[in-house]
Amino acid sequence: MQEIALEVADGIATVRFDRPDRLNAFTDVMEAELMEVWDAVDADPDVRVVVLTGTGRAFCAGMDLSESSEAFARWRTSDTAPPGTTHDVAGQDLPVRRDGGGRVVLRMFDLDKPIIAAVNGAAVGVGATITLPCDVRMASEAARFGFVFNRRGFVPESCSTWFLPRVVPMQTALEWVYTGRAVGAAEALERGLVRSLHAPEDLLPAAYALAREIADGTAAVSTALTRRMMWRMLGAEHPVVAHTAETAAINLRGVSADAHDGIAAFLEKRAPVFVDRVPDDVPDVLAAFPAPVFDPGDLGPATAARGAR
């Protein structure tokens, strides 16, 4: 790993943006390494919870735009683009490239481990939107958030037009994105973007304390299923979709070794011993509701003509 650092200890994986000299600005290398990291922590049964943070004084300062105003043209033609992420599309002079932050966020959405974002400093652009699929966001009092896309002439990314209005009220999401202004830690707390604020030196200990509570006190497979169902039900068209998934889950988990000992521990007034592992013992309770997949065939030539809509 060159730009992402991964450490696993006592059931908690710490994932760090690790370009402190560039305020952890997002690059092609970072995109590829994050995809590797999410695959690794998902496959590791010893990982129960993930803490995502930044090295140095920033969380992530957004896409690295330092080279020139042609940053996006270079990005679309970059030879470091991951395989299968660029496509030639009729009407486009340059190849169309999948949003890298979106790829990373979709992988985070599918993760079977809870993610706690410990936002230690500036979280701007993709640095802000990558926090949205995290299950809990905690922030330093020195943190600030910037959904700055309109101020730079482009648009929100990393699936944030789906996530942000589900995390904060729509009018807040629109205000923040329309203006692109810096959002301080106090406002982020008041508007519901973050769960809590902490002195800089207390942020990681607080994040680890929450991670420890999840890792030590809950059944890993049940937590994984809960994460899948909670996120997927945000887009369900009717509560019967949740009822169907929950019926499957409770029937399967209710007779598991974890549930047997969980009930016995309750009756015997002792701590339970949960033995089922992620990912090996996680049943697919959403098989009847397959997730859509990205289709490059949907990328047609864009039109600016309002009458063509």
mmCIF file of C-alpha atoms in Angstrom:
data_model
loop_
_atom_site.group_PDB
_atom_site.id
_atom_site.type_symbol
_atom_site.label_atom_id
_atom_site.label_comp_id
_atom_site.label_asym_id
_atom_site.label_seq_id
_atom_site.Cartn_x
_atom_site.Cartn_y
_atom_site.Cartn_z
ATOM 1 C CA MET A 1 0.000 0.000 0.000
ATOM 2 C CA GLN A 2 1.298 3.435 -0.990
ATOM 3 C CA GLU A 3 -1.545 5.806 -0.086
ATOM 4 C CA ILE A 4 -3.786 3.793 2.221
ATOM 5 C CA ALA A 5 -2.679 2.296 5.525
ATOM 6 C CA LEU A 6 -4.412 -0.740 7.055
ATOM 7 C CA GLU A 7 -3.950 -2.042 10.576
ATOM 8 C CA VAL A 8 -5.944 -4.834 12.224
ATOM 9 C CA ALA A 9 -5.876 -5.324 15.990
ATOM 10 C CA ASP A 10 -8.304 -6.989 18.398
ATOM 11 C CA GLY A 11 -11.129 -7.219 15.889
ATOM 12 C CA ILE A 12 -10.896 -3.610 14.690
ATOM 13 C CA ALA A 13 -9.477 -2.605 11.302
ATOM 14 C CA THR A 14 -8.138 0.936 11.053
ATOM 15 C CA VAL A 15 -8.108 2.258 7.479
ATOM 16 C CA ARG A 16 -6.234 5.532 6.967
ATOM 17 C CA PHE A 17 -5.934 7.892 4.044
ATOM 18 C CA ASP A 18 -2.153 8.129 4.036
ATOM 19 C CA ARG A 19 -0.908 11.063 1.942
ATOM 20 C CA PRO A 20 -0.447 13.598 4.743
ATOM 21 C CA ASP A 21 1.874 15.779 2.649
ATOM 22 C CA ARG A 22 -1.015 16.271 0.181
ATOM 23 C CA LEU A 23 -3.760 16.447 2.847
ATOM 24 C CA ASN A 24 -4.713 12.895 1.818
ATOM 25 C CA ALA A 25 -6.012 14.075 -1.563
ATOM 26 C CA PHE A 26 -7.732 11.316 -3.554
ATOM 27 C CA THR A 27 -5.898 9.667 -6.479
ATOM 28 C CA ASP A 28 -6.196 6.682 -8.817
ATOM 29 C CA VAL A 29 -3.795 4.794 -6.556
ATOM 30 C CA MET A 30 -5.947 5.570 -3.520
ATOM 31 C CA GLU A 31 -9.069 4.371 -5.348
ATOM 32 C CA ALA A 32 -7.444 1.048 -6.263
ATOM 33 C CA GLU A 33 -6.004 0.523 -2.794
ATOM 34 C CA LEU A 34 -9.312 1.269 -1.077
ATOM 35 C CA MET A 35 -11.006 -1.371 -3.239
ATOM 36 C CA GLU A 36 -8.319 -3.863 -2.155
ATOM 37 C CA VAL A 37 -8.706 -2.879 1.492
ATOM 38 C CA TRP A 38 -12.483 -3.296 1.538
ATOM 39 C CA ASP A 39 -12.136 -6.730 -0.052
ATOM 40 C CA ALA A 40 -9.486 -7.662 2.515
ATOM 41 C CA VAL A 41 -11.427 -6.577 5.599
ATOM 42 C CA ASP A 42 -14.607 -8.210 4.300
ATOM 43 C CA ALA A 43 -12.810 -11.520 3.820
ATOM 44 C CA ASP A 44 -11.065 -11.439 7.217
ATOM 45 C CA PRO A 45 -13.232 -13.088 9.898
ATOM 46 C CA ASP A 46 -11.082 -11.484 12.590
ATOM 47 C CA VAL A 47 -12.281 -8.012 11.541
ATOM 48 C CA ARG A 48 -15.476 -7.061 13.317
ATOM 49 C CA VAL A 49 -15.558 -3.267 12.830
ATOM 50 C CA VAL A 50 -13.732 -0.730 10.623
ATOM 51 C CA VAL A 51 -12.567 2.744 11.656
ATOM 52 C CA LEU A 52 -11.860 5.068 8.714
ATOM 53 C CA THR A 53 -9.690 8.133 9.371
ATOM 54 C CA GLY A 54 -6.875 10.254 7.942
ATOM 55 C CA THR A 55 -3.168 10.540 8.659
ATOM 56 C CA GLY A 56 -2.016 13.999 9.711
ATOM 57 C CA ARG A 57 -4.207 17.082 9.974
ATOM 58 C CA ALA A 58 -6.712 16.257 7.203
ATOM 59 C CA PHE A 59 -9.232 13.486 6.689
ATOM 60 C CA CYS A 60 -9.265 13.729 2.866
ATOM 61 C CA ALA A 61 -9.021 16.989 0.929
ATOM 62 C CA GLY A 62 -10.863 15.649 -2.125
ATOM 63 C CA MET A 63 -9.662 14.763 -5.611
ATOM 64 C CA ASP A 64 -6.062 15.764 -6.283
ATOM 65 C CA LEU A 65 -6.496 18.756 -8.613
ATOM 66 C CA SER A 66 -2.987 20.071 -8.188
ATOM 67 C CA GLU A 67 -1.617 19.373 -11.666
ATOM 68 C CA SER A 68 -3.743 21.608 -13.911
ATOM 69 C CA SER A 69 -7.228 22.815 -14.815
ATOM 70 C CA GLU A 70 -7.358 19.823 -17.187
ATOM 71 C CA ALA A 71 -7.505 17.449 -14.218
ATOM 72 C CA PHE A 72 -10.725 15.763 -15.357
ATOM 73 C CA ALA A 73 -9.607 15.352 -18.975
ATOM 74 C CA ARG A 74 -6.424 13.723 -17.687
ATOM 75 C CA TRP A 75 -8.465 11.584 -15.305
ATOM 76 C CA ARG A 76 -10.655 10.330 -18.172
ATOM 77 C CA THR A 77 -7.598 9.308 -20.205
ATOM 78 C CA SER A 78 -5.332 8.183 -17.363
ATOM 79 C CA ASP A 79 -3.346 5.011 -17.918
ATOM 80 C CA THR A 80 -3.726 4.269 -14.201
ATOM 81 C CA ALA A 81 -7.513 3.929 -14.460
ATOM 82 C CA PRO A 82 -8.548 0.516 -13.092
ATOM 83 C CA PRO A 83 -9.352 -2.054 -15.803
ATOM 84 C CA GLY A 84 -12.920 -1.951 -17.029
ATOM 85 C CA THR A 85 -13.646 1.558 -15.754
ATOM 86 C CA THR A 86 -13.318 3.444 -19.039
ATOM 87 C CA HIS A 87 -15.635 3.097 -22.029
ATOM 88 C CA ASP A 88 -15.817 4.677 -25.450
ATOM 89 C CA VAL A 89 -19.220 6.312 -25.857
ATOM 90 C CA ALA A 90 -20.730 7.723 -29.030
ATOM 91 C CA GLY A 91 -20.696 11.505 -29.042
ATOM 92 C CA GLN A 92 -17.829 11.771 -26.570
ATOM 93 C CA ASP A 93 -14.335 12.724 -27.755
ATOM 94 C CA LEU A 94 -12.768 11.306 -24.610
ATOM 95 C CA PRO A 95 -13.519 7.916 -23.077
ATOM 96 C CA VAL A 96 -16.159 7.971 -20.339
ATOM 97 C CA ARG A 97 -14.751 6.779 -17.040
ATOM 98 C CA ARG A 98 -16.681 5.432 -14.064
ATOM 99 C CA ASP A 99 -16.623 7.706 -11.047
ATOM 100 C CA GLY A 100 -13.879 6.270 -8.854
ATOM 101 C CA GLY A 101 -15.342 7.555 -5.621
ATOM 102 C CA GLY A 102 -18.613 5.925 -6.633
ATOM 103 C CA ARG A 103 -16.901 2.565 -7.122
ATOM 104 C CA VAL A 104 -15.359 2.817 -3.656
ATOM 105 C CA VAL A 105 -18.617 3.909 -2.016
ATOM 106 C CA LEU A 106 -20.604 1.098 -3.654
ATOM 107 C CA ARG A 107 -18.078 -1.374 -2.254
ATOM 108 C CA MET A 108 -18.469 0.218 1.172
ATOM 109 C CA PHE A 109 -22.247 -0.066 0.833
ATOM 110 C CA ASP A 110 -21.846 -3.824 0.258
ATOM 111 C CA LEU A 111 -19.420 -4.342 3.156
ATOM 112 C CA ASP A 112 -20.432 -6.847 5.837
ATOM 113 C CA LYS A 113 -18.611 -4.961 8.584
ATOM 114 C CA PRO A 114 -19.787 -1.712 10.247
ATOM 115 C CA ILE A 115 -17.750 1.381 9.349
ATOM 116 C CA ILE A 116 -17.119 4.248 11.764
ATOM 117 C CA ALA A 117 -15.727 7.416 10.178
ATOM 118 C CA ALA A 118 -13.432 9.335 12.535
ATOM 119 C CA VAL A 119 -13.193 12.642 10.670
ATOM 120 C CA ASN A 120 -10.030 14.207 12.047
ATOM 121 C CA GLY A 121 -9.793 17.300 9.808
ATOM 122 C CA ALA A 122 -10.834 18.650 6.429
ATOM 123 C CA ALA A 123 -13.218 16.379 4.526
ATOM 124 C CA VAL A 124 -13.774 18.017 1.142
ATOM 125 C CA GLY A 125 -15.313 16.766 -2.118
ATOM 126 C CA VAL A 126 -14.848 13.014 -2.253
ATOM 127 C CA GLY A 127 -13.420 13.319 1.251
ATOM 128 C CA ALA A 128 -16.869 14.412 2.429
ATOM 129 C CA THR A 129 -18.963 12.095 0.278
ATOM 130 C CA ILE A 130 -16.947 9.003 1.204
ATOM 131 C CA THR A 131 -18.148 9.421 4.788
ATOM 132 C CA LEU A 132 -21.796 9.047 3.786
ATOM 133 C CA PRO A 133 -21.950 5.232 3.459
ATOM 134 C CA CYS A 134 -20.256 4.911 6.849
ATOM 135 C CA ASP A 135 -22.624 3.734 9.555
ATOM 136 C CA VAL A 136 -21.517 6.310 12.124
ATOM 137 C CA ARG A 137 -19.639 9.583 11.610
ATOM 138 C CA MET A 138 -17.703 11.083 14.519
ATOM 139 C CA ALA A 139 -15.700 14.265 14.085
ATOM 140 C CA SER A 140 -12.958 16.314 15.635
ATOM 141 C CA GLU A 141 -13.928 19.816 16.693
ATOM 142 C CA ALA A 142 -11.367 20.901 14.089
ATOM 143 C CA ALA A 143 -13.112 19.022 11.258
ATOM 144 C CA ARG A 144 -14.895 20.745 8.427
ATOM 145 C CA PHE A 145 -16.865 19.399 5.499
ATOM 146 C CA GLY A 146 -17.119 20.761 1.980
ATOM 147 C CA PHE A 147 -19.516 19.602 -0.732
ATOM 148 C CA VAL A 148 -17.716 22.017 -3.042
ATOM 149 C CA PHE A 149 -18.576 20.593 -6.473
ATOM 150 C CA ASN A 150 -20.637 23.514 -7.807
ATOM 151 C CA ARG A 151 -17.868 25.936 -6.788
ATOM 152 C CA ARG A 152 -15.450 24.036 -9.011
ATOM 153 C CA GLY A 153 -17.783 23.677 -11.995
ATOM 154 C CA PHE A 154 -18.596 19.982 -11.675
ATOM 155 C CA VAL A 155 -21.260 18.014 -9.799
ATOM 156 C CA PRO A 156 -21.657 15.772 -6.732
ATOM 157 C CA GLU A 157 -20.195 12.272 -7.020
ATOM 158 C CA SER A 158 -19.592 9.093 -5.000
ATOM 159 C CA CYS A 159 -23.337 8.319 -5.070
ATOM 160 C CA SER A 160 -23.831 11.346 -2.814
ATOM 161 C CA THR A 161 -27.033 12.452 -4.546
ATOM 162 C CA TRP A 162 -28.484 9.194 -3.155
ATOM 163 C CA PHE A 163 -26.749 9.143 0.241
ATOM 164 C CA LEU A 164 -26.698 12.768 1.392
ATOM 165 C CA PRO A 165 -30.505 13.358 1.418
ATOM 166 C CA ARG A 166 -30.823 10.122 3.406
ATOM 167 C CA VAL A 167 -28.334 11.303 6.030
ATOM 168 C CA VAL A 168 -29.548 14.914 6.430
ATOM 169 C CA PRO A 169 -32.831 16.596 5.408
ATOM 170 C CA MET A 170 -33.183 17.384 1.709
ATOM 171 C CA GLN A 171 -33.120 21.145 2.219
ATOM 172 C CA THR A 172 -29.863 20.822 4.156
ATOM 173 C CA ALA A 173 -28.348 18.594 1.459
ATOM 174 C CA LEU A 174 -29.388 21.034 -1.265
ATOM 175 C CA GLU A 175 -28.124 24.077 0.653
ATOM 176 C CA TRP A 176 -24.731 22.505 1.285
ATOM 177 C CA VAL A 177 -24.296 21.366 -2.319
ATOM 178 C CA TYR A 178 -25.786 24.481 -3.954
ATOM 179 C CA THR A 179 -23.527 26.825 -1.985
ATOM 180 C CA GLY A 180 -20.485 24.574 -1.731
ATOM 181 C CA ARG A 181 -19.495 26.453 1.415
ATOM 182 C CA ALA A 182 -17.407 25.017 4.221
ATOM 183 C CA VAL A 183 -19.512 23.330 6.896
ATOM 184 C CA GLY A 184 -17.947 23.495 10.331
ATOM 185 C CA ALA A 185 -18.034 20.708 12.871
ATOM 186 C CA ALA A 186 -20.713 22.379 15.014
ATOM 187 C CA GLU A 187 -23.077 22.796 12.051
ATOM 188 C CA ALA A 188 -22.407 19.220 10.914
ATOM 189 C CA LEU A 189 -23.475 18.031 14.366
ATOM 190 C CA GLU A 190 -26.526 20.296 14.528
ATOM 191 C CA ARG A 191 -27.751 19.187 11.087
ATOM 192 C CA GLY A 192 -27.214 15.463 11.798
ATOM 193 C CA LEU A 193 -24.247 14.722 9.550
ATOM 194 C CA VAL A 194 -22.129 13.582 12.490
ATOM 195 C CA ARG A 195 -23.041 11.728 15.653
ATOM 196 C CA SER A 196 -20.661 13.506 18.044
ATOM 197 C CA LEU A 197 -17.797 15.996 18.298
ATOM 198 C CA HIS A 198 -14.562 15.408 20.176
ATOM 199 C CA ALA A 199 -11.358 17.215 21.025
ATOM 200 C CA PRO A 200 -8.757 16.211 18.417
ATOM 201 C CA GLU A 201 -6.860 14.019 20.859
ATOM 202 C CA ASP A 202 -10.068 12.294 21.995
ATOM 203 C CA LEU A 203 -11.522 11.456 18.568
ATOM 204 C CA LEU A 204 -9.842 8.121 17.877
ATOM 205 C CA PRO A 205 -10.250 6.840 21.452
ATOM 206 C CA ALA A 206 -13.969 7.617 21.213
ATOM 207 C CA ALA A 207 -14.229 5.879 17.828
ATOM 208 C CA TYR A 208 -12.398 2.837 19.161
ATOM 209 C CA ALA A 209 -14.620 2.740 22.247
ATOM 210 C CA LEU A 210 -17.707 2.533 20.022
ATOM 211 C CA ALA A 211 -16.017 -0.035 17.788
ATOM 212 C CA ARG A 212 -15.087 -2.061 20.862
ATOM 213 C CA GLU A 213 -18.693 -2.035 22.065
ATOM 214 C CA ILE A 214 -19.855 -3.475 18.735
ATOM 215 C CA ALA A 215 -16.980 -5.950 18.383
ATOM 216 C CA ASP A 216 -17.213 -7.335 21.909
ATOM 217 C CA GLY A 217 -20.923 -7.264 22.575
ATOM 218 C CA THR A 218 -22.693 -8.404 19.418
ATOM 219 C CA ALA A 219 -22.887 -11.419 17.101
ATOM 220 C CA ALA A 220 -20.839 -10.670 13.980
ATOM 221 C CA VAL A 221 -23.205 -12.459 11.573
ATOM 222 C CA SER A 222 -26.255 -10.714 13.022
ATOM 223 C CA THR A 223 -24.496 -7.367 12.703
ATOM 224 C CA ALA A 224 -23.600 -8.119 9.078
ATOM 225 C CA LEU A 225 -27.191 -9.051 8.252
ATOM 226 C CA THR A 226 -28.524 -5.987 10.057
ATOM 227 C CA ARG A 227 -26.187 -3.757 8.033
ATOM 228 C CA ARG A 228 -27.315 -5.345 4.754
ATOM 229 C CA MET A 229 -30.993 -5.048 5.569
ATOM 230 C CA MET A 230 -30.917 -1.535 7.009
ATOM 231 C CA TRP A 231 -29.095 -0.031 4.013
ATOM 232 C CA ARG A 232 -31.068 -1.957 1.390
ATOM 233 C CA MET A 233 -34.418 -1.141 2.969
ATOM 234 C CA LEU A 234 -33.746 2.579 2.481
ATOM 235 C CA GLY A 235 -34.714 2.034 -1.136
ATOM 236 C CA ALA A 236 -37.490 -0.524 -0.643
ATOM 237 C CA GLU A 237 -40.842 0.419 -2.119
ATOM 238 C CA HIS A 238 -42.948 -1.126 0.682
ATOM 239 C CA PRO A 239 -42.399 -2.427 4.243
ATOM 240 C CA VAL A 240 -43.348 -5.936 3.095
ATOM 241 C CA VAL A 241 -39.893 -6.058 1.459
ATOM 242 C CA ALA A 242 -38.366 -5.651 4.917
ATOM 243 C CA HIS A 243 -40.856 -8.138 6.362
ATOM 244 C CA THR A 244 -39.807 -10.747 3.801
ATOM 245 C CA ALA A 245 -36.081 -10.292 4.449
ATOM 246 C CA GLU A 246 -36.528 -10.168 8.223
ATOM 247 C CA THR A 247 -38.672 -13.318 8.188
ATOM 248 C CA ALA A 248 -35.905 -15.196 6.380
ATOM 249 C CA ALA A 249 -33.245 -13.791 8.693
ATOM 250 C CA ILE A 250 -35.005 -14.491 11.980
ATOM 251 C CA ASN A 251 -35.851 -18.059 10.949
ATOM 252 C CA LEU A 252 -32.234 -18.754 10.027
ATOM 253 C CA ARG A 253 -30.548 -16.884 12.858
ATOM 254 C CA GLY A 254 -33.065 -17.981 15.488
ATOM 255 C CA VAL A 255 -31.775 -21.562 15.351
ATOM 256 C CA SER A 256 -28.100 -20.662 14.977
ATOM 257 C CA ALA A 257 -25.393 -21.456 17.510
ATOM 258 C CA ASP A 258 -25.159 -17.736 18.221
ATOM 259 C CA ALA A 259 -28.836 -17.426 19.102
ATOM 260 C CA HIS A 260 -28.742 -20.581 21.217
ATOM 261 C CA ASP A 261 -25.902 -19.250 23.346
ATOM 262 C CA GLY A 262 -27.265 -15.701 23.308
ATOM 263 C CA ILE A 263 -30.505 -16.910 24.910
ATOM 264 C CA ALA A 264 -28.680 -19.249 27.292
ATOM 265 C CA ALA A 265 -26.370 -16.432 28.371
ATOM 266 C CA PHE A 266 -29.364 -14.188 29.048
ATOM 267 C CA LEU A 267 -30.980 -16.858 31.225
ATOM 268 C CA GLU A 268 -27.711 -17.683 32.994
ATOM 269 C CA LYS A 269 -26.729 -14.021 33.437
ATOM 270 C CA ARG A 270 -23.364 -14.363 31.707
ATOM 271 C CA ALA A 271 -21.679 -12.989 28.602
ATOM 272 C CA PRO A 272 -22.559 -14.905 25.401
ATOM 273 C CA VAL A 273 -20.000 -16.676 23.238
ATOM 274 C CA PHE A 274 -20.745 -16.030 19.569
ATOM 275 C CA VAL A 275 -19.015 -18.494 17.241
ATOM 276 C CA ASP A 276 -20.506 -17.807 13.795
ATOM 277 C CA ARG A 277 -18.107 -16.001 11.461
ATOM 278 C CA VAL A 278 -18.270 -13.400 8.730
ATOM 279 C CA PRO A 279 -18.308 -13.962 5.816
ATOM 280 C CA ASP A 280 -18.575 -17.769 5.940
ATOM 281 C CA ASP A 281 -21.753 -18.052 8.015
ATOM 282 C CA VAL A 282 -23.748 -15.113 6.615
ATOM 283 C CA PRO A 283 -26.935 -16.318 4.867
ATOM 284 C CA ASP A 284 -28.293 -14.420 1.867
ATOM 285 C CA VAL A 285 -31.637 -13.127 3.058
ATOM 286 C CA LEU A 286 -31.897 -10.650 0.185
ATOM 287 C CA ALA A 287 -31.684 -13.153 -2.653
ATOM 288 C CA ALA A 288 -35.211 -12.259 -3.731
ATOM 289 C CA PHE A 289 -34.196 -8.606 -4.070
ATOM 290 C CA PRO A 290 -31.076 -8.553 -6.267
ATOM 291 C CA ALA A 291 -29.185 -5.296 -6.393
ATOM 292 C CA PRO A 292 -28.897 -3.531 -9.756
ATOM 293 C CA VAL A 293 -25.477 -3.436 -11.386
ATOM 294 C CA PHE A 294 -23.618 -0.670 -13.171
ATOM 295 C CA ASP A 295 -24.219 -0.894 -16.922
ATOM 296 C CA PRO A 296 -21.823 1.023 -19.191
ATOM 297 C CA GLY A 297 -24.440 0.646 -21.927
ATOM 298 C CA ASP A 298 -26.493 3.276 -20.101
ATOM 299 C CA LEU A 299 -23.814 5.899 -20.783
ATOM 300 C CA GLY A 300 -25.135 7.610 -23.863
ATOM 301 C CA PRO A 301 -24.258 10.980 -25.359
ATOM 302 C CA ALA A 302 -25.306 13.825 -23.102
ATOM 303 C CA THR A 303 -27.554 16.587 -24.402
ATOM 304 C CA ALA A 304 -27.994 20.111 -23.180
ATOM 305 C CA ALA A 305 -31.298 20.509 -25.017
ATOM 306 C CA ARG A 306 -34.144 20.836 -22.503
ATOM 307 C CA GLY A 307 -36.648 19.880 -25.190
ATOM 308 C CA ALA A 308 -34.985 16.492 -25.611
ATOM 309 C CA ARG A 309 -35.889 15.412 -22.086
#
